[in-house]
Amino acid sequence: MKVIDHIKQAKGETLFSFEIIPPVKGKSIQELYDNIDPLMEFKPPFIDVTTSREEYVYIDRDGLLDKKLTRMRPGTLGICASITHKYNVDTVPHVLCGGFTKEETEYLLVDCHYLGIDNVMALRGDAMKEEKYFSATSGGHQFASDLVRQISDLNKGNYLHEVIETDNCADFCVGVAGYPEKHMEAPSLKSDLKRLKQKVDLGADYVVTQMFFDNKKFFEFVEEARKMGINVPIIPGIKPIAVKRHLQLLPQVFRVDIPEELIDAVESCKNNKEVRQVGVEWCIEQSKELKEAGVPVLHYYSMGKSDNIKAIAKEVF
């Protein structure tokens, strides 16, 4: 079932969902199951599965470093199929511009269609670790809006190199990212919202936001989006702080502000166990306020661990 249909069926009730990352090559999928199992009692209608782009590794060959391109966390589509089969829940594979050609994207979408996957999250993705700025893969898309356009075209039977008349067209529900504190590369929030409006006009069905720690910024973002004519569901993405290093890491990587009250609480902690509890408590209050405001879904960035997400969900759902 499509994400937007789950939201419609909920009739105003806030749903619970979360995002997972595939295991590193060579690791078992069982660890993933072990972290999904405790969250299934909260009846998530869908689970997001991230996609990693390629990266360079250096292999020592007789004293010489050989630079190779590899993908450390493959298996997104296989994990989606496994989760759907094991838990009878819809999955949302992330589809990236970075690291994929348009043809590879089309093949991935065809595989999703064959597997009965109705939802995809269309993202530009990050720059490679060795690059300061994002650059498109040769033969790939530069912007998420171009990716949304390709998915929308395929839904109409318009493939890259031919138009196919068929009664078996894909009908993907397309999610895209929104940034309450603007994308780090956007010159202003207004210009960033224009980009988001473009993605919606091209066929995006719903928006999931980047993490934020101040609900006021989310509410203001939604208000400005509605003024601009963005009328699709906007789902808040939430991540609990878990270690002290997040105070430096999250603003640096994601360009998000952390409220002074939360900073003071984390800095007063003696160890990361206490930090994790502070993160849970802050996220519970965030979640309760958002739920009270009637958000369609509370979407948690679990990063593959479920203990803190479960503690939050028990108090909210």
mmCIF file of C-alpha atoms in Angstrom:
data_model
loop_
_atom_site.group_PDB
_atom_site.id
_atom_site.type_symbol
_atom_site.label_atom_id
_atom_site.label_comp_id
_atom_site.label_asym_id
_atom_site.label_seq_id
_atom_site.Cartn_x
_atom_site.Cartn_y
_atom_site.Cartn_z
ATOM 1 C CA MET A 1 0.000 0.000 0.000
ATOM 2 C CA LYS A 2 1.136 3.551 -0.672
ATOM 3 C CA VAL A 3 2.351 5.780 2.161
ATOM 4 C CA ILE A 4 -0.314 8.374 1.316
ATOM 5 C CA ASP A 5 -2.999 5.670 1.486
ATOM 6 C CA HIS A 6 -1.783 4.611 4.931
ATOM 7 C CA ILE A 7 -2.100 8.242 6.001
ATOM 8 C CA LYS A 8 -5.615 8.516 4.570
ATOM 9 C CA GLN A 9 -6.719 5.298 6.267
ATOM 10 C CA ALA A 10 -5.427 6.566 9.625
ATOM 11 C CA LYS A 11 -8.076 9.346 9.495
ATOM 12 C CA GLY A 12 -6.018 11.876 11.418
ATOM 13 C CA GLU A 13 -4.299 9.462 13.804
ATOM 14 C CA THR A 14 -0.529 9.909 13.913
ATOM 15 C CA LEU A 15 1.327 6.864 12.603
ATOM 16 C CA PHE A 16 4.727 5.493 13.679
ATOM 17 C CA SER A 17 7.521 4.735 11.206
ATOM 18 C CA PHE A 18 11.282 4.481 11.220
ATOM 19 C CA GLU A 19 14.320 4.241 8.989
ATOM 20 C CA ILE A 20 17.041 1.587 8.953
ATOM 21 C CA ILE A 21 20.402 1.238 7.233
ATOM 22 C CA PRO A 22 21.599 -1.953 5.518
ATOM 23 C CA PRO A 23 24.366 -3.875 7.275
ATOM 24 C CA VAL A 24 27.947 -3.554 6.090
ATOM 25 C CA LYS A 25 28.998 -6.235 3.599
ATOM 26 C CA GLY A 26 29.729 -9.510 5.353
ATOM 27 C CA LYS A 27 27.358 -8.847 8.264
ATOM 28 C CA SER A 28 24.205 -10.861 8.845
ATOM 29 C CA ILE A 29 20.723 -9.469 8.304
ATOM 30 C CA GLN A 30 19.775 -11.048 11.640
ATOM 31 C CA GLU A 31 21.187 -8.056 13.546
ATOM 32 C CA LEU A 32 18.803 -5.881 11.553
ATOM 33 C CA TYR A 33 15.879 -8.137 12.446
ATOM 34 C CA ASP A 34 16.905 -8.018 16.118
ATOM 35 C CA ASN A 35 16.527 -4.237 16.055
ATOM 36 C CA ILE A 36 13.292 -4.239 14.056
ATOM 37 C CA ASP A 37 11.553 -6.848 16.239
ATOM 38 C CA PRO A 38 11.120 -4.614 19.330
ATOM 39 C CA LEU A 39 9.530 -1.847 17.238
ATOM 40 C CA MET A 40 6.869 -3.938 15.534
ATOM 41 C CA GLU A 41 4.528 -3.690 18.542
ATOM 42 C CA PHE A 42 3.930 -0.055 17.511
ATOM 43 C CA LYS A 43 2.564 -1.243 14.154
ATOM 44 C CA PRO A 44 4.616 0.766 11.666
ATOM 45 C CA PRO A 45 2.747 0.829 8.332
ATOM 46 C CA PHE A 46 6.048 1.288 6.496
ATOM 47 C CA ILE A 47 9.798 1.144 7.095
ATOM 48 C CA ASP A 48 12.375 3.142 5.142
ATOM 49 C CA VAL A 49 15.588 1.446 3.993
ATOM 50 C CA THR A 50 18.494 3.711 3.092
ATOM 51 C CA THR A 51 20.783 3.342 0.096
ATOM 52 C CA SER A 52 24.509 4.006 0.228
ATOM 53 C CA ARG A 53 26.403 5.469 -2.685
ATOM 54 C CA GLU A 54 29.831 4.270 -3.761
ATOM 55 C CA GLU A 55 33.004 5.293 -1.961
ATOM 56 C CA TYR A 56 36.731 4.841 -2.422
ATOM 57 C CA VAL A 57 38.787 2.412 -0.364
ATOM 58 C CA TYR A 58 42.529 1.870 -0.416
ATOM 59 C CA ILE A 59 43.816 -1.697 -0.589
ATOM 60 C CA ASP A 60 47.415 -2.502 0.298
ATOM 61 C CA ARG A 61 48.966 -4.540 -2.525
ATOM 62 C CA ASP A 62 52.613 -5.345 -1.770
ATOM 63 C CA GLY A 63 53.213 -1.996 -0.143
ATOM 64 C CA LEU A 64 51.348 0.004 -2.754
ATOM 65 C CA LEU A 65 47.911 1.473 -2.096
ATOM 66 C CA ASP A 66 45.392 0.537 -4.759
ATOM 67 C CA LYS A 67 42.377 2.891 -4.942
ATOM 68 C CA LYS A 68 39.133 1.017 -5.569
ATOM 69 C CA LEU A 69 35.507 2.074 -5.843
ATOM 70 C CA THR A 70 33.095 0.036 -3.724
ATOM 71 C CA ARG A 71 29.694 0.130 -2.072
ATOM 72 C CA MET A 72 29.976 -0.715 1.629
ATOM 73 C CA ARG A 73 26.263 -1.211 2.340
ATOM 74 C CA PRO A 74 24.610 -2.826 -0.680
ATOM 75 C CA GLY A 75 21.391 -4.819 -0.493
ATOM 76 C CA THR A 76 18.698 -2.172 -0.063
ATOM 77 C CA LEU A 77 16.258 -3.892 -2.390
ATOM 78 C CA GLY A 78 16.921 -7.358 -0.944
ATOM 79 C CA ILE A 79 16.383 -6.026 2.573
ATOM 80 C CA CYS A 80 13.101 -4.397 1.506
ATOM 81 C CA ALA A 81 11.871 -7.695 0.079
ATOM 82 C CA SER A 82 12.993 -9.595 3.199
ATOM 83 C CA ILE A 83 11.313 -7.163 5.596
ATOM 84 C CA THR A 84 8.085 -7.213 3.613
ATOM 85 C CA HIS A 85 8.084 -11.023 3.617
ATOM 86 C CA LYS A 86 9.021 -11.395 7.289
ATOM 87 C CA TYR A 87 6.876 -8.661 8.843
ATOM 88 C CA ASN A 88 4.128 -8.089 6.268
ATOM 89 C CA VAL A 89 4.867 -4.358 6.281
ATOM 90 C CA ASP A 90 5.434 -1.950 3.403
ATOM 91 C CA THR A 91 8.961 -0.763 2.743
ATOM 92 C CA VAL A 92 10.331 2.417 1.188
ATOM 93 C CA PRO A 93 13.685 1.973 -0.556
ATOM 94 C CA HIS A 94 15.731 5.130 -0.955
ATOM 95 C CA VAL A 95 16.679 5.915 -4.553
ATOM 96 C CA LEU A 96 19.674 8.220 -5.063
ATOM 97 C CA CYS A 97 21.007 10.423 -7.807
ATOM 98 C CA GLY A 98 24.597 10.074 -6.573
ATOM 99 C CA GLY A 99 26.263 6.836 -7.602
ATOM 100 C CA PHE A 100 23.636 5.713 -10.103
ATOM 101 C CA THR A 101 23.088 6.285 -13.811
ATOM 102 C CA LYS A 102 19.611 6.918 -15.168
ATOM 103 C CA GLU A 103 19.625 3.406 -16.634
ATOM 104 C CA GLU A 104 20.584 1.835 -13.311
ATOM 105 C CA THR A 105 17.786 3.814 -11.677
ATOM 106 C CA GLU A 106 15.303 2.531 -14.251
ATOM 107 C CA TYR A 107 16.382 -1.078 -13.655
ATOM 108 C CA LEU A 108 16.034 -0.571 -9.889
ATOM 109 C CA LEU A 109 12.522 0.830 -10.317
ATOM 110 C CA VAL A 110 11.533 -2.071 -12.560
ATOM 111 C CA ASP A 111 12.765 -4.500 -9.889
ATOM 112 C CA CYS A 112 10.741 -2.607 -7.253
ATOM 113 C CA HIS A 113 7.652 -2.881 -9.438
ATOM 114 C CA TYR A 114 8.148 -6.639 -9.889
ATOM 115 C CA LEU A 115 8.510 -7.062 -6.122
ATOM 116 C CA GLY A 116 5.300 -5.176 -5.428
ATOM 117 C CA ILE A 117 7.072 -2.252 -3.746
ATOM 118 C CA ASP A 118 4.740 0.733 -4.099
ATOM 119 C CA ASN A 119 6.842 3.460 -2.456
ATOM 120 C CA VAL A 120 10.236 5.046 -3.099
ATOM 121 C CA MET A 121 12.087 7.944 -1.508
ATOM 122 C CA ALA A 122 13.776 10.087 -4.183
ATOM 123 C CA LEU A 123 16.932 11.790 -2.909
ATOM 124 C CA ARG A 124 19.917 13.507 -4.435
ATOM 125 C CA GLY A 125 22.282 11.980 -1.913
ATOM 126 C CA ASP A 126 25.524 13.331 -0.501
ATOM 127 C CA ALA A 127 28.820 14.139 -2.122
ATOM 128 C CA MET A 128 31.433 11.405 -2.045
ATOM 129 C CA LYS A 129 33.687 11.550 1.005
ATOM 130 C CA GLU A 130 36.601 12.883 -1.039
ATOM 131 C CA GLU A 131 34.501 15.576 -2.723
ATOM 132 C CA LYS A 132 33.642 18.952 -1.211
ATOM 133 C CA TYR A 133 30.548 19.386 -3.372
ATOM 134 C CA PHE A 134 28.082 16.976 -4.910
ATOM 135 C CA SER A 135 28.665 16.192 -8.557
ATOM 136 C CA ALA A 136 26.396 14.040 -10.693
ATOM 137 C CA THR A 137 27.489 10.557 -11.664
ATOM 138 C CA SER A 138 28.279 10.308 -15.367
ATOM 139 C CA GLY A 139 24.924 9.499 -16.964
ATOM 140 C CA GLY A 140 23.058 10.224 -13.731
ATOM 141 C CA HIS A 141 20.909 13.001 -12.309
ATOM 142 C CA GLN A 142 22.200 16.216 -10.768
ATOM 143 C CA PHE A 143 19.041 17.063 -8.802
ATOM 144 C CA ALA A 144 16.372 15.122 -6.903
ATOM 145 C CA SER A 145 13.758 16.916 -9.025
ATOM 146 C CA ASP A 146 15.173 15.183 -12.117
ATOM 147 C CA LEU A 147 14.888 11.849 -10.324
ATOM 148 C CA VAL A 148 11.262 12.584 -9.381
ATOM 149 C CA ARG A 149 10.570 13.406 -13.018
ATOM 150 C CA GLN A 150 12.037 10.060 -14.144
ATOM 151 C CA ILE A 151 9.890 8.136 -11.647
ATOM 152 C CA SER A 152 6.763 10.067 -12.663
ATOM 153 C CA ASP A 153 7.498 9.386 -16.331
ATOM 154 C CA LEU A 154 7.929 5.672 -15.652
ATOM 155 C CA ASN A 155 4.561 5.675 -13.864
ATOM 156 C CA LYS A 156 3.100 6.771 -17.205
ATOM 157 C CA GLY A 157 4.949 4.110 -19.205
ATOM 158 C CA ASN A 158 7.585 6.566 -20.413
ATOM 159 C CA TYR A 159 10.878 4.723 -20.078
ATOM 160 C CA LEU A 160 14.237 6.299 -20.861
ATOM 161 C CA HIS A 161 14.463 5.135 -24.445
ATOM 162 C CA GLU A 162 10.898 4.204 -25.346
ATOM 163 C CA VAL A 163 7.238 4.639 -24.495
ATOM 164 C CA ILE A 164 5.575 1.342 -23.631
ATOM 165 C CA GLU A 165 1.810 0.957 -23.933
ATOM 166 C CA THR A 166 0.854 -1.384 -21.103
ATOM 167 C CA ASP A 167 -1.842 -2.068 -18.540
ATOM 168 C CA ASN A 168 0.904 -2.918 -16.047
ATOM 169 C CA CYS A 169 2.445 0.505 -15.458
ATOM 170 C CA ALA A 170 4.263 1.172 -12.211
ATOM 171 C CA ASP A 171 2.410 3.461 -9.831
ATOM 172 C CA PHE A 172 5.009 4.533 -7.307
ATOM 173 C CA CYS A 173 4.207 6.787 -4.394
ATOM 174 C CA VAL A 174 7.169 9.175 -4.263
ATOM 175 C CA GLY A 175 8.590 10.700 -1.104
ATOM 176 C CA VAL A 176 11.096 13.554 -1.079
ATOM 177 C CA ALA A 177 13.171 15.357 1.538
ATOM 178 C CA GLY A 178 12.352 18.699 3.136
ATOM 179 C CA TYR A 179 14.608 20.858 5.294
ATOM 180 C CA PRO A 180 13.047 22.896 8.141
ATOM 181 C CA GLU A 181 16.359 24.738 8.578
ATOM 182 C CA LYS A 182 17.029 24.714 4.788
ATOM 183 C CA HIS A 183 19.394 22.503 2.829
ATOM 184 C CA MET A 184 23.009 23.321 3.595
ATOM 185 C CA GLU A 185 23.620 24.352 -0.032
ATOM 186 C CA ALA A 186 20.502 26.518 -0.403
ATOM 187 C CA PRO A 187 21.065 30.299 -0.262
ATOM 188 C CA SER A 188 17.828 30.825 1.697
ATOM 189 C CA LEU A 189 14.879 28.921 3.128
ATOM 190 C CA LYS A 190 12.577 30.478 0.538
ATOM 191 C CA SER A 191 14.731 29.277 -2.356
ATOM 192 C CA ASP A 192 14.884 25.842 -0.767
ATOM 193 C CA LEU A 193 11.080 25.772 -0.532
ATOM 194 C CA LYS A 194 10.900 26.656 -4.232
ATOM 195 C CA ARG A 195 12.985 23.543 -4.926
ATOM 196 C CA LEU A 196 10.627 21.499 -2.782
ATOM 197 C CA LYS A 197 7.609 22.922 -4.617
ATOM 198 C CA GLN A 198 9.233 21.921 -7.906
ATOM 199 C CA LYS A 199 9.598 18.327 -6.697
ATOM 200 C CA VAL A 200 5.955 18.228 -5.619
ATOM 201 C CA ASP A 201 4.805 19.712 -8.931
ATOM 202 C CA LEU A 202 6.785 17.015 -10.749
ATOM 203 C CA GLY A 203 5.000 14.244 -8.867
ATOM 204 C CA ALA A 204 6.224 13.907 -5.274
ATOM 205 C CA ASP A 205 3.393 12.627 -3.050
ATOM 206 C CA TYR A 206 4.750 13.412 0.410
ATOM 207 C CA VAL A 207 7.677 15.033 2.223
ATOM 208 C CA VAL A 208 9.834 13.699 5.061
ATOM 209 C CA THR A 209 11.933 16.304 6.834
ATOM 210 C CA GLN A 210 15.504 16.202 7.924
ATOM 211 C CA MET A 211 15.977 15.907 11.688
ATOM 212 C CA PHE A 212 15.366 18.957 13.859
ATOM 213 C CA PHE A 213 15.379 19.546 17.608
ATOM 214 C CA ASP A 214 13.149 22.614 17.854
ATOM 215 C CA ASN A 215 9.512 21.947 16.916
ATOM 216 C CA LYS A 216 8.940 25.644 16.298
ATOM 217 C CA LYS A 217 11.183 25.396 13.245
ATOM 218 C CA PHE A 218 9.121 22.495 11.898
ATOM 219 C CA PHE A 219 5.817 24.312 12.411
ATOM 220 C CA GLU A 220 7.179 27.439 10.707
ATOM 221 C CA PHE A 221 8.486 25.326 7.828
ATOM 222 C CA VAL A 222 5.088 23.698 7.310
ATOM 223 C CA GLU A 223 3.362 27.076 7.436
ATOM 224 C CA GLU A 224 5.676 28.545 4.794
ATOM 225 C CA ALA A 225 5.352 25.428 2.635
ATOM 226 C CA ARG A 226 1.561 25.684 2.698
ATOM 227 C CA LYS A 227 1.739 29.371 1.749
ATOM 228 C CA MET A 228 3.817 28.344 -1.262
ATOM 229 C CA GLY A 229 1.183 25.820 -2.358
ATOM 230 C CA ILE A 230 2.866 22.647 -1.101
ATOM 231 C CA ASN A 231 -0.190 20.688 0.018
ATOM 232 C CA VAL A 232 1.095 17.106 0.268
ATOM 233 C CA PRO A 233 1.598 15.449 3.695
ATOM 234 C CA ILE A 234 4.714 16.687 5.506
ATOM 235 C CA ILE A 235 6.174 14.098 7.877
ATOM 236 C CA PRO A 236 8.608 15.192 10.609
ATOM 237 C CA GLY A 237 11.829 13.211 10.758
ATOM 238 C CA ILE A 238 13.212 12.907 14.286
ATOM 239 C CA LYS A 239 16.474 11.642 15.736
ATOM 240 C CA PRO A 240 17.261 11.389 19.449
ATOM 241 C CA ILE A 241 20.709 12.557 20.500
ATOM 242 C CA ALA A 242 22.633 9.527 21.754
ATOM 243 C CA VAL A 243 26.250 10.559 22.440
ATOM 244 C CA LYS A 244 27.979 13.789 23.482
ATOM 245 C CA ARG A 245 29.770 13.987 20.160
ATOM 246 C CA HIS A 246 26.416 14.638 18.475
ATOM 247 C CA LEU A 247 26.600 18.221 19.756
ATOM 248 C CA GLN A 248 29.411 18.843 17.279
ATOM 249 C CA LEU A 249 28.696 16.189 14.664
ATOM 250 C CA LEU A 250 25.034 16.862 13.880
ATOM 251 C CA PRO A 251 25.376 20.626 13.317
ATOM 252 C CA GLN A 252 28.506 20.035 11.242
ATOM 253 C CA VAL A 253 27.086 17.298 9.013
ATOM 254 C CA PHE A 254 23.415 18.281 8.815
ATOM 255 C CA ARG A 255 23.571 22.047 9.510
ATOM 256 C CA VAL A 256 20.931 21.871 12.222
ATOM 257 C CA ASP A 257 20.698 24.024 15.347
ATOM 258 C CA ILE A 258 20.470 22.434 18.775
ATOM 259 C CA PRO A 259 18.491 24.359 21.424
ATOM 260 C CA GLU A 260 20.534 25.754 24.321
ATOM 261 C CA GLU A 261 18.426 23.852 26.844
ATOM 262 C CA LEU A 262 19.301 20.549 25.166
ATOM 263 C CA ILE A 263 22.976 21.509 24.857
ATOM 264 C CA ASP A 264 23.152 22.305 28.580
ATOM 265 C CA ALA A 265 21.449 19.027 29.482
ATOM 266 C CA VAL A 266 23.843 16.977 27.353
ATOM 267 C CA GLU A 267 26.944 18.811 28.563
ATOM 268 C CA SER A 268 25.964 18.153 32.172
ATOM 269 C CA CYS A 269 25.923 14.382 31.575
ATOM 270 C CA LYS A 270 28.750 12.323 33.055
ATOM 271 C CA ASN A 271 28.710 9.665 30.326
ATOM 272 C CA ASN A 272 26.961 8.666 27.097
ATOM 273 C CA LYS A 273 24.473 6.488 28.972
ATOM 274 C CA GLU A 274 23.144 9.646 30.592
ATOM 275 C CA VAL A 275 23.274 11.456 27.236
ATOM 276 C CA ARG A 276 21.167 8.717 25.676
ATOM 277 C CA GLN A 277 18.525 9.161 28.376
ATOM 278 C CA VAL A 278 18.505 12.936 27.866
ATOM 279 C CA GLY A 279 18.043 12.336 24.138
ATOM 280 C CA VAL A 280 15.121 9.992 24.790
ATOM 281 C CA GLU A 281 13.402 12.425 27.147
ATOM 282 C CA TRP A 282 13.815 15.366 24.756
ATOM 283 C CA CYS A 283 12.522 13.290 21.857
ATOM 284 C CA ILE A 284 9.482 12.150 23.880
ATOM 285 C CA GLU A 285 8.494 15.764 24.511
ATOM 286 C CA GLN A 286 9.125 16.648 20.873
ATOM 287 C CA SER A 287 7.027 13.704 19.718
ATOM 288 C CA LYS A 288 4.126 14.424 22.068
ATOM 289 C CA GLU A 289 3.897 18.030 20.895
ATOM 290 C CA LEU A 290 4.062 17.034 17.226
ATOM 291 C CA LYS A 291 1.454 14.326 17.729
ATOM 292 C CA GLU A 292 -0.813 16.776 19.530
ATOM 293 C CA ALA A 293 -0.442 19.085 16.516
ATOM 294 C CA GLY A 294 -1.762 16.297 14.284
ATOM 295 C CA VAL A 295 1.271 15.388 12.176
ATOM 296 C CA PRO A 296 0.446 12.438 9.882
ATOM 297 C CA VAL A 297 3.444 10.312 10.867
ATOM 298 C CA LEU A 298 6.300 10.471 13.352
ATOM 299 C CA HIS A 299 9.313 9.137 11.447
ATOM 300 C CA TYR A 300 12.366 8.158 13.500
ATOM 301 C CA TYR A 301 15.953 7.910 12.284
ATOM 302 C CA SER A 302 16.999 4.799 14.172
ATOM 303 C CA MET A 303 20.439 4.281 12.569
ATOM 304 C CA GLY A 304 19.885 0.554 13.045
ATOM 305 C CA LYS A 305 19.453 0.685 16.839
ATOM 306 C CA SER A 306 16.055 0.339 18.449
ATOM 307 C CA ASP A 307 16.383 0.601 22.243
ATOM 308 C CA ASN A 308 16.016 4.388 22.434
ATOM 309 C CA ILE A 309 13.341 4.482 19.707
ATOM 310 C CA LYS A 310 11.332 1.863 21.611
ATOM 311 C CA ALA A 311 11.614 3.865 24.836
ATOM 312 C CA ILE A 312 10.274 6.926 23.007
ATOM 313 C CA ALA A 313 7.473 5.088 21.203
ATOM 314 C CA LYS A 314 6.245 3.471 24.450
ATOM 315 C CA GLU A 315 5.543 6.942 25.853
ATOM 316 C CA VAL A 316 4.040 8.395 22.669
ATOM 317 C CA PHE A 317 2.014 5.605 20.993
#
